[in-house]
PDB file of C-alpha atoms in Angstrom:
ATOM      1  CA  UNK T  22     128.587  82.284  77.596  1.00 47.00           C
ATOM      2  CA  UNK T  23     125.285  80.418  79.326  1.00 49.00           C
ATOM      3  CA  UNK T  24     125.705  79.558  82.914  1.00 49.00           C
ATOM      4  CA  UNK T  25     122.848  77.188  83.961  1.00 50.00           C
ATOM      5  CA  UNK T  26     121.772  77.697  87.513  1.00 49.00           C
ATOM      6  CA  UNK T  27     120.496  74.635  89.650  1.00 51.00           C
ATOM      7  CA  UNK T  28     116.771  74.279  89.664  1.00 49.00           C
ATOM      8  CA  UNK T  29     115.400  75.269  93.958  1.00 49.00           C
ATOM      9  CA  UNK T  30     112.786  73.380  94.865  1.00 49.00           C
ATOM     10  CA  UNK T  31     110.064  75.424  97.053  1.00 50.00           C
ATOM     11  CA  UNK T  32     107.076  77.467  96.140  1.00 49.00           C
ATOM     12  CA  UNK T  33     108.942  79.757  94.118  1.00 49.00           C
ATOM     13  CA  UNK T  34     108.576  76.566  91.925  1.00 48.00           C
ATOM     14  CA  UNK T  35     105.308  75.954  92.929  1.00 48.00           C
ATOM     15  CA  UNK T  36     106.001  73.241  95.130  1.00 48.00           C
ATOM     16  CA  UNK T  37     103.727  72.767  98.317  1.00 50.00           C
ATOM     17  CA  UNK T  38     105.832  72.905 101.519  1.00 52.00           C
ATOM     18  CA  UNK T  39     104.765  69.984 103.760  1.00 50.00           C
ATOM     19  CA  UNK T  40     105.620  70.378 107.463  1.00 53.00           C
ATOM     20  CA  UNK T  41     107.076  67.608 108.728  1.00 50.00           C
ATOM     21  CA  UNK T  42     105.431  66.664 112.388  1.00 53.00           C
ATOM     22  CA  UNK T  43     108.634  65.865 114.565  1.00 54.00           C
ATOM     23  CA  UNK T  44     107.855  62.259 116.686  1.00 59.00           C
ATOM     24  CA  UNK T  45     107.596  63.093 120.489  1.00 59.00           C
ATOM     25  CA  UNK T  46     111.065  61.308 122.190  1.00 64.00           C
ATOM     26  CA  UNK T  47     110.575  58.060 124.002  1.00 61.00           C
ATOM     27  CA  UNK T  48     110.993  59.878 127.373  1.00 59.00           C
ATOM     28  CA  UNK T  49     108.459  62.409 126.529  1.00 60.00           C
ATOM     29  CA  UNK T  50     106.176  59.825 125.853  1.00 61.00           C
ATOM     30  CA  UNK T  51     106.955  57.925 129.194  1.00 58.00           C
ATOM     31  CA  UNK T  52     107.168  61.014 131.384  1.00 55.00           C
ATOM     32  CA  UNK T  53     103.592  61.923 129.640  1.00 60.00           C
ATOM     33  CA  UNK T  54     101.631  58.643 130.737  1.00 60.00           C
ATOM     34  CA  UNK T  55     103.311  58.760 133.749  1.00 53.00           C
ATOM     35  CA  UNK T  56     102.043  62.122 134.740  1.00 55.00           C
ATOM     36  CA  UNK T  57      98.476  61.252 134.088  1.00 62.00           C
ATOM     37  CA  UNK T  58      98.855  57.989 136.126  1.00 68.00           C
ATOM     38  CA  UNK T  59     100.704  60.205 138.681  1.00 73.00           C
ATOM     39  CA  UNK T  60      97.847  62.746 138.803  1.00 75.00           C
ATOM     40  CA  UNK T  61      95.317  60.399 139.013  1.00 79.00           C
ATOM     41  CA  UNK T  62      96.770  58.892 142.723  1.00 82.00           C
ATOM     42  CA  UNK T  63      97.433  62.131 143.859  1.00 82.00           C
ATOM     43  CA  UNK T  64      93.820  63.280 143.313  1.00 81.00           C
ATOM     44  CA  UNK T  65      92.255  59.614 144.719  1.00 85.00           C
ATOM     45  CA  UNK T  66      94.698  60.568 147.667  1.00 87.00           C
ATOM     46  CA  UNK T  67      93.425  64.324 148.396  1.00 87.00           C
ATOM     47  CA  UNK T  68      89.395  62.767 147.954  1.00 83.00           C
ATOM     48  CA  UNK T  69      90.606  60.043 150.326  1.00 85.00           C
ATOM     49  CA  UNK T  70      92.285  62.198 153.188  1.00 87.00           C
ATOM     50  CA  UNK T  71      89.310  65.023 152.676  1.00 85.00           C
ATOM     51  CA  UNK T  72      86.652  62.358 153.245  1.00 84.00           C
ATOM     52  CA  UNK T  73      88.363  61.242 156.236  1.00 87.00           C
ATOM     53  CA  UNK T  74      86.664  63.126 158.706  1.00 84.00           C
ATOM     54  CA  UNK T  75      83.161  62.137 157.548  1.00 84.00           C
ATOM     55  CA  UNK T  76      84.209  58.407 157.520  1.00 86.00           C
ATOM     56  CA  UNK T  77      85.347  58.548 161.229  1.00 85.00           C
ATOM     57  CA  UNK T  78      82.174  60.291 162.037  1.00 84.00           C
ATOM     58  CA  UNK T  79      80.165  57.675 160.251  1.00 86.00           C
ATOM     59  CA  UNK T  80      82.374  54.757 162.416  1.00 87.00           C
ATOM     60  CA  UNK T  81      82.290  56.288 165.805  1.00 85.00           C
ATOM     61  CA  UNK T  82      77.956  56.953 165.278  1.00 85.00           C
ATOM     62  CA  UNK T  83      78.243  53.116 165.290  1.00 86.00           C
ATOM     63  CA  UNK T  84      80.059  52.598 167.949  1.00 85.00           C
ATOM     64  CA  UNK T  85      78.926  52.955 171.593  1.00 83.00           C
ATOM     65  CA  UNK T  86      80.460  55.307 174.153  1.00 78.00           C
ATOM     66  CA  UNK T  87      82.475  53.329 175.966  1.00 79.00           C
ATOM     67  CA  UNK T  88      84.472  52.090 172.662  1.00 81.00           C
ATOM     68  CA  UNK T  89      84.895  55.469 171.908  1.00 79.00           C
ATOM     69  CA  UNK T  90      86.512  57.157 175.124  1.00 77.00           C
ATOM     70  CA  UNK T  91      88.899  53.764 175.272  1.00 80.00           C
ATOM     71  CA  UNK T  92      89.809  53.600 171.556  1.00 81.00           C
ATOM     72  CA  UNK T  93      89.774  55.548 168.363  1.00 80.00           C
ATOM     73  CA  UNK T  94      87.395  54.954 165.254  1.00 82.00           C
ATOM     74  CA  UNK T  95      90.097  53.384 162.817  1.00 85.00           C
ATOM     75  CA  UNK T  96      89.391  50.346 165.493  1.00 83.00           C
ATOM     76  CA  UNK T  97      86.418  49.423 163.978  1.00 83.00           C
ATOM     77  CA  UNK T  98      89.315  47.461 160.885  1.00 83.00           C
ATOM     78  CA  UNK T  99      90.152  45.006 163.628  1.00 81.00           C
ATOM     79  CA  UNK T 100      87.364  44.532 165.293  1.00 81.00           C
ATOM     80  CA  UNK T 101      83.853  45.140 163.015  1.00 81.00           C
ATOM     81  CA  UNK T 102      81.776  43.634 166.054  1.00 81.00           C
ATOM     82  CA  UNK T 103      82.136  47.031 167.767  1.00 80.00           C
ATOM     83  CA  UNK T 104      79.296  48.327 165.217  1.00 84.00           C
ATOM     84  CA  UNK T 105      75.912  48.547 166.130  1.00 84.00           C
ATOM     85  CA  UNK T 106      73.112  51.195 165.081  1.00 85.00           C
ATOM     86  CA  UNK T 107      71.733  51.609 169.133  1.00 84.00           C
ATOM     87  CA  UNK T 108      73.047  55.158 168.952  1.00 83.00           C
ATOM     88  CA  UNK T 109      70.852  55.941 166.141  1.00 86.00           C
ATOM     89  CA  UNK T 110      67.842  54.304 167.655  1.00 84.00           C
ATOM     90  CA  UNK T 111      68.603  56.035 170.750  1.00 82.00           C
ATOM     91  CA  UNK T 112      68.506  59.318 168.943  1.00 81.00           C
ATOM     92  CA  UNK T 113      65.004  58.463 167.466  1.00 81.00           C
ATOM     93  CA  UNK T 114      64.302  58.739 171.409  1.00 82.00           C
ATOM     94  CA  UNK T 115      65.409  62.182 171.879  1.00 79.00           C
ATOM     95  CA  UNK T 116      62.867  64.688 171.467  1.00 83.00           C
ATOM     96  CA  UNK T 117      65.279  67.348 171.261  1.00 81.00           C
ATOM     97  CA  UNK T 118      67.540  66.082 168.096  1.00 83.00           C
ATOM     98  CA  UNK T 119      64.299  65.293 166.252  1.00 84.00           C
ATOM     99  CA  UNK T 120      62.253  68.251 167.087  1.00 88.00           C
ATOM    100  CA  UNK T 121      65.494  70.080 165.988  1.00 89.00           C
ATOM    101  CA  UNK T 122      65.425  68.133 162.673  1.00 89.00           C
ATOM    102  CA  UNK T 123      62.143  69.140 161.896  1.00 90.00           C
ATOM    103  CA  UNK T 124      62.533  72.742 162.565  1.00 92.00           C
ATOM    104  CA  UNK T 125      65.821  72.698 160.046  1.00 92.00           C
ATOM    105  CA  UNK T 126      63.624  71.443 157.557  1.00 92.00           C
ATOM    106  CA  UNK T 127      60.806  73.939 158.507  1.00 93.00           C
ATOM    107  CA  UNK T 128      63.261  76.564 158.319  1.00 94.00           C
ATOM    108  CA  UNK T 129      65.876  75.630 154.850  1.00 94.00           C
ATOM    109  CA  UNK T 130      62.728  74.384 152.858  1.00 94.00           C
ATOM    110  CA  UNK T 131      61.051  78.200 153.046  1.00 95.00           C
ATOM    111  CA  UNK T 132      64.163  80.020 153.318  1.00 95.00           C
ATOM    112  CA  UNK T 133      65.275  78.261 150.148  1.00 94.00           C
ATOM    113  CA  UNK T 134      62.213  78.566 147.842  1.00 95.00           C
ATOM    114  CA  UNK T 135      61.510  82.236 148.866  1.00 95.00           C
ATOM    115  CA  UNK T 136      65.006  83.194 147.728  1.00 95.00           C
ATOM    116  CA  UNK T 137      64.670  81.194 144.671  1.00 94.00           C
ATOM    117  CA  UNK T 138      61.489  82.357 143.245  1.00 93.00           C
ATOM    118  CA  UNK T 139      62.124  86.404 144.192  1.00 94.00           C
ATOM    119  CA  UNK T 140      65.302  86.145 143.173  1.00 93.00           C
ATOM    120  CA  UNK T 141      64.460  84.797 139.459  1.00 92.00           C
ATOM    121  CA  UNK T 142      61.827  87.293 139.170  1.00 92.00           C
ATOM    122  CA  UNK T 143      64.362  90.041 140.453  1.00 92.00           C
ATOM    123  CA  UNK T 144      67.074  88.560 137.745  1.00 91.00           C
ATOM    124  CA  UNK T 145      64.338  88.402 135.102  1.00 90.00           C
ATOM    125  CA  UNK T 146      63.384  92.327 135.887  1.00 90.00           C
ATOM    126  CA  UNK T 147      66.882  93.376 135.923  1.00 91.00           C
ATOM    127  CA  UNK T 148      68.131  91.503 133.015  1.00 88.00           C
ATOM    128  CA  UNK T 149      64.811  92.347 130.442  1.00 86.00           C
ATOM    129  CA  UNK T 150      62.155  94.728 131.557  1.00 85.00           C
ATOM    130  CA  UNK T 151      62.600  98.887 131.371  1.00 84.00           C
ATOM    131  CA  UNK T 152      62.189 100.733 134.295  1.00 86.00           C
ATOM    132  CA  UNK T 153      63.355 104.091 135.770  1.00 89.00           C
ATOM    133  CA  UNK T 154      67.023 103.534 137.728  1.00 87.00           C
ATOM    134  CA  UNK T 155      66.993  99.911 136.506  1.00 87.00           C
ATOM    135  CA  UNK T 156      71.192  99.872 136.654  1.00 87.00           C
ATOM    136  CA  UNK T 157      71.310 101.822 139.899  1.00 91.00           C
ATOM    137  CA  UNK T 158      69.154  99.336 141.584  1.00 91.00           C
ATOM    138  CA  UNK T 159      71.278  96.759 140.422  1.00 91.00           C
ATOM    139  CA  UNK T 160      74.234  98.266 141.508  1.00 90.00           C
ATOM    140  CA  UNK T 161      72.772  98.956 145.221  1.00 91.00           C
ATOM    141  CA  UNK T 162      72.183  94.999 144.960  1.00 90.00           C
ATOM    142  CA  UNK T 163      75.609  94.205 143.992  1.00 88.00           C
ATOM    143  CA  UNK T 164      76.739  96.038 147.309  1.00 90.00           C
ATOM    144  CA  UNK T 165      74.631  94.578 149.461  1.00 88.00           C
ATOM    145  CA  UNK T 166      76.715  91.574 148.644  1.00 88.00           C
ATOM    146  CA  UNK T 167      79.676  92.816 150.555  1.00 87.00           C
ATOM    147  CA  UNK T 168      77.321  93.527 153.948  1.00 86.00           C
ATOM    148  CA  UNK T 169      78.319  91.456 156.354  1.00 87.00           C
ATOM    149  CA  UNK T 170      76.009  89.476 158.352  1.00 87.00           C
ATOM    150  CA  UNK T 171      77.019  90.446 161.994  1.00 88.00           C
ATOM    151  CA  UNK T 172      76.572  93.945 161.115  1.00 88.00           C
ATOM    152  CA  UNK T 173      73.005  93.291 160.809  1.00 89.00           C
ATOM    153  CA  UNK T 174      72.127  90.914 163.847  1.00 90.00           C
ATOM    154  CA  UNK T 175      71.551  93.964 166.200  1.00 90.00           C
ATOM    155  CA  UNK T 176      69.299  96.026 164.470  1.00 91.00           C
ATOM    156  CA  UNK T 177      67.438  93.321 162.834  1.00 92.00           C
ATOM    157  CA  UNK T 178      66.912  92.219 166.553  1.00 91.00           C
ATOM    158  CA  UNK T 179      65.199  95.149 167.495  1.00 91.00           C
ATOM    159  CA  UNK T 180      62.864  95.307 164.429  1.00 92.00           C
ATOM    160  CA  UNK T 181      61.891  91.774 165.280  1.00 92.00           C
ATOM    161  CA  UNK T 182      61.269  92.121 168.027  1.00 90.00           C
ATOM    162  CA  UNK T 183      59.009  95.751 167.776  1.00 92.00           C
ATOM    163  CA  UNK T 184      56.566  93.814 165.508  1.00 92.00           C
ATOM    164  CA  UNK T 185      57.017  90.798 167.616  1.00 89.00           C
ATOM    165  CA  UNK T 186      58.721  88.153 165.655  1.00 90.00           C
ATOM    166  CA  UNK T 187      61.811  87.770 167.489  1.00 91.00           C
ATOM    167  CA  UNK T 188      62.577  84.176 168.095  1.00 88.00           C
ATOM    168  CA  UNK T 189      60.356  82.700 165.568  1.00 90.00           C
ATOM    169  CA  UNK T 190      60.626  80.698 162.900  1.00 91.00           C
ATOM    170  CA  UNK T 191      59.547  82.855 160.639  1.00 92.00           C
ATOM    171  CA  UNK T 192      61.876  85.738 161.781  1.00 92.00           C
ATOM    172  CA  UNK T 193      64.547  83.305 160.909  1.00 93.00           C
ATOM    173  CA  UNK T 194      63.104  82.577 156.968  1.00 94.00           C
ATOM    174  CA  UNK T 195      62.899  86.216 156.967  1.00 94.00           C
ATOM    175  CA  UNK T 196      66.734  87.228 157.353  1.00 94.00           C
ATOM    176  CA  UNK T 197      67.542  84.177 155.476  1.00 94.00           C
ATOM    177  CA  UNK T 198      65.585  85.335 152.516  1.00 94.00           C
ATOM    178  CA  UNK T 199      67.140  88.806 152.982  1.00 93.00           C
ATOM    179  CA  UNK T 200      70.630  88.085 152.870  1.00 93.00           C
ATOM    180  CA  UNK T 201      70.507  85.494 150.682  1.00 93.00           C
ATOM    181  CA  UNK T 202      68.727  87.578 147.795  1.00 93.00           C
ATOM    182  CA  UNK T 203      71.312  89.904 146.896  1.00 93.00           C
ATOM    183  CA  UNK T 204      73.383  86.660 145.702  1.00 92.00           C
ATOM    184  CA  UNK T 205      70.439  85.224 143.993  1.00 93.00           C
ATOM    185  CA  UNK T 206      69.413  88.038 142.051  1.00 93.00           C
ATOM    186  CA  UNK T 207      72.910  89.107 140.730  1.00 92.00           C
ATOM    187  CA  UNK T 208      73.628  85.379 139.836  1.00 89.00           C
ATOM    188  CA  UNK T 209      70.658  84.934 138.103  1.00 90.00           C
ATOM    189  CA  UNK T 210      70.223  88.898 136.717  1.00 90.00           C
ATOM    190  CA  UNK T 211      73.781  87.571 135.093  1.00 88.00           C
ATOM    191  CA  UNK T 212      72.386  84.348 133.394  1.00 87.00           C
ATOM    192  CA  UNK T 213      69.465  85.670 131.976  1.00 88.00           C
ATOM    193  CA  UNK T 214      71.147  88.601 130.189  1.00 87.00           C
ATOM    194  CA  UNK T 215      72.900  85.775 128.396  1.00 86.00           C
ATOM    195  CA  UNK T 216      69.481  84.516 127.232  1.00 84.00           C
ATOM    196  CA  UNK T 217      69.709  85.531 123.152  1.00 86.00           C
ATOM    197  CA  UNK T 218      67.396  88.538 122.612  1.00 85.00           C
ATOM    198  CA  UNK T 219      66.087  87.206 119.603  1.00 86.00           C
ATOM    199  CA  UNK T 220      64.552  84.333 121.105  1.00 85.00           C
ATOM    200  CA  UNK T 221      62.510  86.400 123.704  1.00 83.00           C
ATOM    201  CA  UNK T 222      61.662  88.775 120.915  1.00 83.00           C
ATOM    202  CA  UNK T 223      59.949  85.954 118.976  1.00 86.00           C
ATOM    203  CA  UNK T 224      58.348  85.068 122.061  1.00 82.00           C
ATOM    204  CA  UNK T 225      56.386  88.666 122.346  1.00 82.00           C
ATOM    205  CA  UNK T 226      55.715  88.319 118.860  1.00 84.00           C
ATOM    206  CA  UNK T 227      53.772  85.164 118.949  1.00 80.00           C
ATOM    207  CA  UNK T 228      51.355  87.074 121.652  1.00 80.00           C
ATOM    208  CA  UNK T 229      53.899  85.944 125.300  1.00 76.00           C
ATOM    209  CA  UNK T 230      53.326  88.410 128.194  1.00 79.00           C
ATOM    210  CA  UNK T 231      55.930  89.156 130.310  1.00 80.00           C
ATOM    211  CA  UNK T 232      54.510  86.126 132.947  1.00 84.00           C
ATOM    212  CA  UNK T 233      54.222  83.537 129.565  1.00 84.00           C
ATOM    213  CA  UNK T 234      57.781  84.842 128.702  1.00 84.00           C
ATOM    214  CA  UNK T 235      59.357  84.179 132.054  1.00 85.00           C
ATOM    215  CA  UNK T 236      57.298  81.184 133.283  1.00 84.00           C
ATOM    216  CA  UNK T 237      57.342  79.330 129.310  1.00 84.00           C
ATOM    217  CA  UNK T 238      61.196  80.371 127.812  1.00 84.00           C
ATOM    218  CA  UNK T 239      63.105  82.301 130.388  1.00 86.00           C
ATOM    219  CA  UNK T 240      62.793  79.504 133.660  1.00 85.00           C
ATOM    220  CA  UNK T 241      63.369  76.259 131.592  1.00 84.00           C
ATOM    221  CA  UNK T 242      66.784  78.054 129.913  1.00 84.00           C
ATOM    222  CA  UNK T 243      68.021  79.330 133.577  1.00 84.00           C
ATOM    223  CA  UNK T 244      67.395  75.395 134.954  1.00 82.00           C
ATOM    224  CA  UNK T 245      71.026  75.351 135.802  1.00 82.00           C
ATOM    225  CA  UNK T 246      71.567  78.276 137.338  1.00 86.00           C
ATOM    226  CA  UNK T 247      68.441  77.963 139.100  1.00 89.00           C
ATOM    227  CA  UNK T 248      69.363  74.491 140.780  1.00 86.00           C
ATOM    228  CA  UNK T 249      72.660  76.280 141.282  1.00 85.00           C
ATOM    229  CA  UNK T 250      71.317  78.776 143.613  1.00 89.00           C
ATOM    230  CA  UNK T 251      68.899  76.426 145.409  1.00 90.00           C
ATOM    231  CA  UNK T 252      71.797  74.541 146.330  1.00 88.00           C
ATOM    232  CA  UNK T 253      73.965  76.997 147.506  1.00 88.00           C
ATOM    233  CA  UNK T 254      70.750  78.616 149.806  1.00 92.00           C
ATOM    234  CA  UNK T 255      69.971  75.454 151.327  1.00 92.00           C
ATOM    235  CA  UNK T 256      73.136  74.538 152.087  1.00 89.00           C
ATOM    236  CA  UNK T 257      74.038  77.838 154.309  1.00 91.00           C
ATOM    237  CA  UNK T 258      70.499  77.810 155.869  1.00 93.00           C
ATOM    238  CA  UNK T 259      70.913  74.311 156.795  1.00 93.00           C
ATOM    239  CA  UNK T 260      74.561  74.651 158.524  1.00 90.00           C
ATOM    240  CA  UNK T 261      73.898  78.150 159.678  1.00 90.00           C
ATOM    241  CA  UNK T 262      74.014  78.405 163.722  1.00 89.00           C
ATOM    242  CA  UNK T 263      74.930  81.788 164.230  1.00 90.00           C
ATOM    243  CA  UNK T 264      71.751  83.611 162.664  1.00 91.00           C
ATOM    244  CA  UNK T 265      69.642  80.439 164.199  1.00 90.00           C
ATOM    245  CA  UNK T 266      71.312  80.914 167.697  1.00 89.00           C
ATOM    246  CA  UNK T 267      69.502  84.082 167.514  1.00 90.00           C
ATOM    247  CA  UNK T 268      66.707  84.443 166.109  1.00 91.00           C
ATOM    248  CA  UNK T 269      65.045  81.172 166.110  1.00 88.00           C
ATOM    249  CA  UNK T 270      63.305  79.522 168.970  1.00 85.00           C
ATOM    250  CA  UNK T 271      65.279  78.777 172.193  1.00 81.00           C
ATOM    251  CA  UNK T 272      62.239  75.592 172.617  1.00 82.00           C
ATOM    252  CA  UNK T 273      62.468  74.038 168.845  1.00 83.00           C
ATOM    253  CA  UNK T 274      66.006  75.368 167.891  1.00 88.00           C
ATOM    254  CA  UNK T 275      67.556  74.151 164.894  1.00 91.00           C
ATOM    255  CA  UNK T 276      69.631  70.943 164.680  1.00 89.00           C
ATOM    256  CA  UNK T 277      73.290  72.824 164.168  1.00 88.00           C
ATOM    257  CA  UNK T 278      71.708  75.030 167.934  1.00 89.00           C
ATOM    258  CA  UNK T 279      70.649  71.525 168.938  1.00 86.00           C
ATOM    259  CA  UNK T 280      73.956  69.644 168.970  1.00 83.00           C
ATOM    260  CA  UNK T 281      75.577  72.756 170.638  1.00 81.00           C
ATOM    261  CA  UNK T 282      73.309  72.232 173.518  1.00 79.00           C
ATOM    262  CA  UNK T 283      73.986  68.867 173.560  1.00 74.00           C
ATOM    263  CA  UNK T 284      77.361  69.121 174.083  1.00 70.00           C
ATOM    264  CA  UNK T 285      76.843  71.828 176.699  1.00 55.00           C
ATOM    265  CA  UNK T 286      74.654  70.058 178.736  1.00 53.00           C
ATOM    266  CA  UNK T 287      75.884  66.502 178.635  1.00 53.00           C
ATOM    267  CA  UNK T 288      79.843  66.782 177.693  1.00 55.00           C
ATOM    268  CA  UNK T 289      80.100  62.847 177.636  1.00 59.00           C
ATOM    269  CA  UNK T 290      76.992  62.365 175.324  1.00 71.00           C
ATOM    270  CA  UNK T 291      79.367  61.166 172.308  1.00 74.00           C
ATOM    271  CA  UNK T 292      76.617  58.063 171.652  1.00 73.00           C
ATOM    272  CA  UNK T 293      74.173  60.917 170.920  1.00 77.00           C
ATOM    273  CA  UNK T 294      76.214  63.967 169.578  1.00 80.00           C
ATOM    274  CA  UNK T 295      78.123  61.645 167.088  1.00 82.00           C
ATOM    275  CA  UNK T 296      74.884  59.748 165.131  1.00 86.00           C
ATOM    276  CA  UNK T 297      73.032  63.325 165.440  1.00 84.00           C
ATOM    277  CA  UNK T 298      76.043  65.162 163.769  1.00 84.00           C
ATOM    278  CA  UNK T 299      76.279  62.657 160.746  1.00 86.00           C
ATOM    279  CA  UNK T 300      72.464  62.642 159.926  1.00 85.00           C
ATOM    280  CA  UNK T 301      72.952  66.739 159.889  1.00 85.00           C
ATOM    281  CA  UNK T 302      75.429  66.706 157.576  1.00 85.00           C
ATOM    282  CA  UNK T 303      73.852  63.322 155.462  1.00 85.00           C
ATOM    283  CA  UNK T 304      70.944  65.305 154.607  1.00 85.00           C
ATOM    284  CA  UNK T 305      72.546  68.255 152.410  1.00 84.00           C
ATOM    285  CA  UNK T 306      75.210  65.790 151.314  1.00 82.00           C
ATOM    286  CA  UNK T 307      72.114  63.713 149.632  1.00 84.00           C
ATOM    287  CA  UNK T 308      70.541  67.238 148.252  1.00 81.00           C
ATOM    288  CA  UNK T 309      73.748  68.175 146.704  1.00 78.00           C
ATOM    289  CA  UNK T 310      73.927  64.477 145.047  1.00 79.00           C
ATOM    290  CA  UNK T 311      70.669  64.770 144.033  1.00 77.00           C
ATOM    291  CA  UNK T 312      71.357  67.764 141.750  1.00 73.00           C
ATOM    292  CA  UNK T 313      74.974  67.347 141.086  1.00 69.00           C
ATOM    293  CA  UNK T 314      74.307  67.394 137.495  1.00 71.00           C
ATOM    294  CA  UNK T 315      72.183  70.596 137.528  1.00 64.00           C
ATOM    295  CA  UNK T 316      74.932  72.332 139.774  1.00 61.00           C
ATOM    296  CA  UNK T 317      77.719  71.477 137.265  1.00 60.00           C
ATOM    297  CA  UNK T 318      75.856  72.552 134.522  1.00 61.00           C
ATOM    298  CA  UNK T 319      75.035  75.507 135.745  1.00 56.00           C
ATOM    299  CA  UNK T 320      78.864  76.633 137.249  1.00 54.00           C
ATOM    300  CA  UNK T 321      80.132  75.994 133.596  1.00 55.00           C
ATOM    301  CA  UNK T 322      77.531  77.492 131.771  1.00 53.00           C
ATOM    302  CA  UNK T 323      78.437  80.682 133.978  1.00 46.00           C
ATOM    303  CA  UNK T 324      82.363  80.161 133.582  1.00 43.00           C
ATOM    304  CA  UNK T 325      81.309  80.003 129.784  1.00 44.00           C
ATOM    305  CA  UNK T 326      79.446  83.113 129.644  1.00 46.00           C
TER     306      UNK T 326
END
């Protein structure tokens, strides 16, 4: 007696299996455009309420003082006539916010560059040259990055001031440049070392030096990160008062020491303080604008590596 068994379809007969892709439900779909709308106006919301601040800033440096001690900033929506820029001319006319500018930029500019071009060479040593305790070094640099600044003001005080730069500008670039290198160099030790070896190594064998190497393959590649640190340094320099309080000058202080004063010695001076305090924080907003691209491409390209 034959029995005949049914014939299974399925790879034991050599049949490809083809998954079958199961249509998202209606209110998946909804729920899913809903929640990128939805994340969208939360977002603009958050970038709205965070520039607030700098927006009522902006409106009362146009306003004069007495509009500002009798009503708030948002009155500027009813009532646009209120703006003027005498404040800001008026500050052109006071020696001390300009003089204060200048030394800011006299300060953040050197500060800046002399972090930026020791600390690549530091990251380039660190990352691709051979020499005795190369990874202890490093790691005394990485713990330098946990020293606090305070702990420092005293005794940096009293070094200053033995070789007789205490409340200078220079001894200000110098402890800039001090405490900012530690940062510098392990950021950009980091970035290089991602540089492929292969690439350097054809480099040396077309006849680079070490300076060639660096200044011709190793700079151009580290563009990002570079830009990344310049931004960070100049922005701390620039809205540092505690180290400039200091150390700098007490007769060309720097504009964050400048404002303070202002407000010390003239409480009421809102026609002055307010115009002073947006063109303070105008100028590193434009840096950071300026090389928004570099930045970004350089905090990814570290999140990456």
């Amino acid at each position: 007696m034959t029995t005949t068994e049914p014939v299974k379809a399925g790879p034991e007969a050599g049949a490809a299996a083809v998954p079958v892709k199961a249509r998202p439900a209606l209110a998946a779909r909804i729920a899913a455009r809903a929640g990128g709308g939805v994340v969208r106006v939360v977002l603009l919301l958050v970038a709205l309420f965070w520039l607030m601040p700098t927006v009522g800033l902006l409106l009362s440096s146009l306003r004069n003082a007495d509009d500002i001690a009798a009503t708030g900033w948002w009155k500027v929506f009813t009532a646009p006539s209120e703006l003027t820029f005498d404040n800001y001319q008026r500050l052109l006319d006071n020696p001390a916010i300009t003089d204060s500018l200048l030394s800011t930029v006299l300060i953040t500019v050197p500060a800046t560059l002399l972090v930026v071009v020791l600390g690549s060479f530091a990251g380039y040593a660190f990352a691709w040259m051979e020499f005795p305790g190369r990874d202890w070094w490093f790691l005394v640099v990485v713990g330098l990055l946990v020293v606090p600044v305070q702990v420092a003001l005293i005794p940096v005080s009293e070094l200053f001031g033995a070789v007789g730069i205490f409340e200078t500008t220079l001894g200000v670039i110098l402890f800039h440049t001090a405490f900012g290198l530690p940062f510098a160099i392990f950021l950009l030790r980091n970035f290089f070392a991602e540089i492929p070896r292969e690439l350097l190594e054809a480099a040396r064998l077309d006849g680079a030096g070490e300076i060639r190497l660096f200044t011709r393959v190793v700079m151009p590649l580290g563009g990002p990160a570079i830009a990344s640190l310049g931004i960070f340094q100049f922005l701390w320099v620039w809205n540092d008062m505690l180290v400039a309080l200091i150390f700098a000058d007490s007769g060309s202080p720097p504009i964050t020491v400048a404002l303070q004063q202002q407000v010390r010695q003239f409480g009421n001076n809102i026609d002055v303080l307010a115009p002073g305090a947006f063109v303070s924080m105008v100028i590193p907003l434009a840096v950071f604008f300026a090389f928004q691209r570099q930045f970004v491409s350089g905090v990814m390209a570290g999140a990456v590596k």
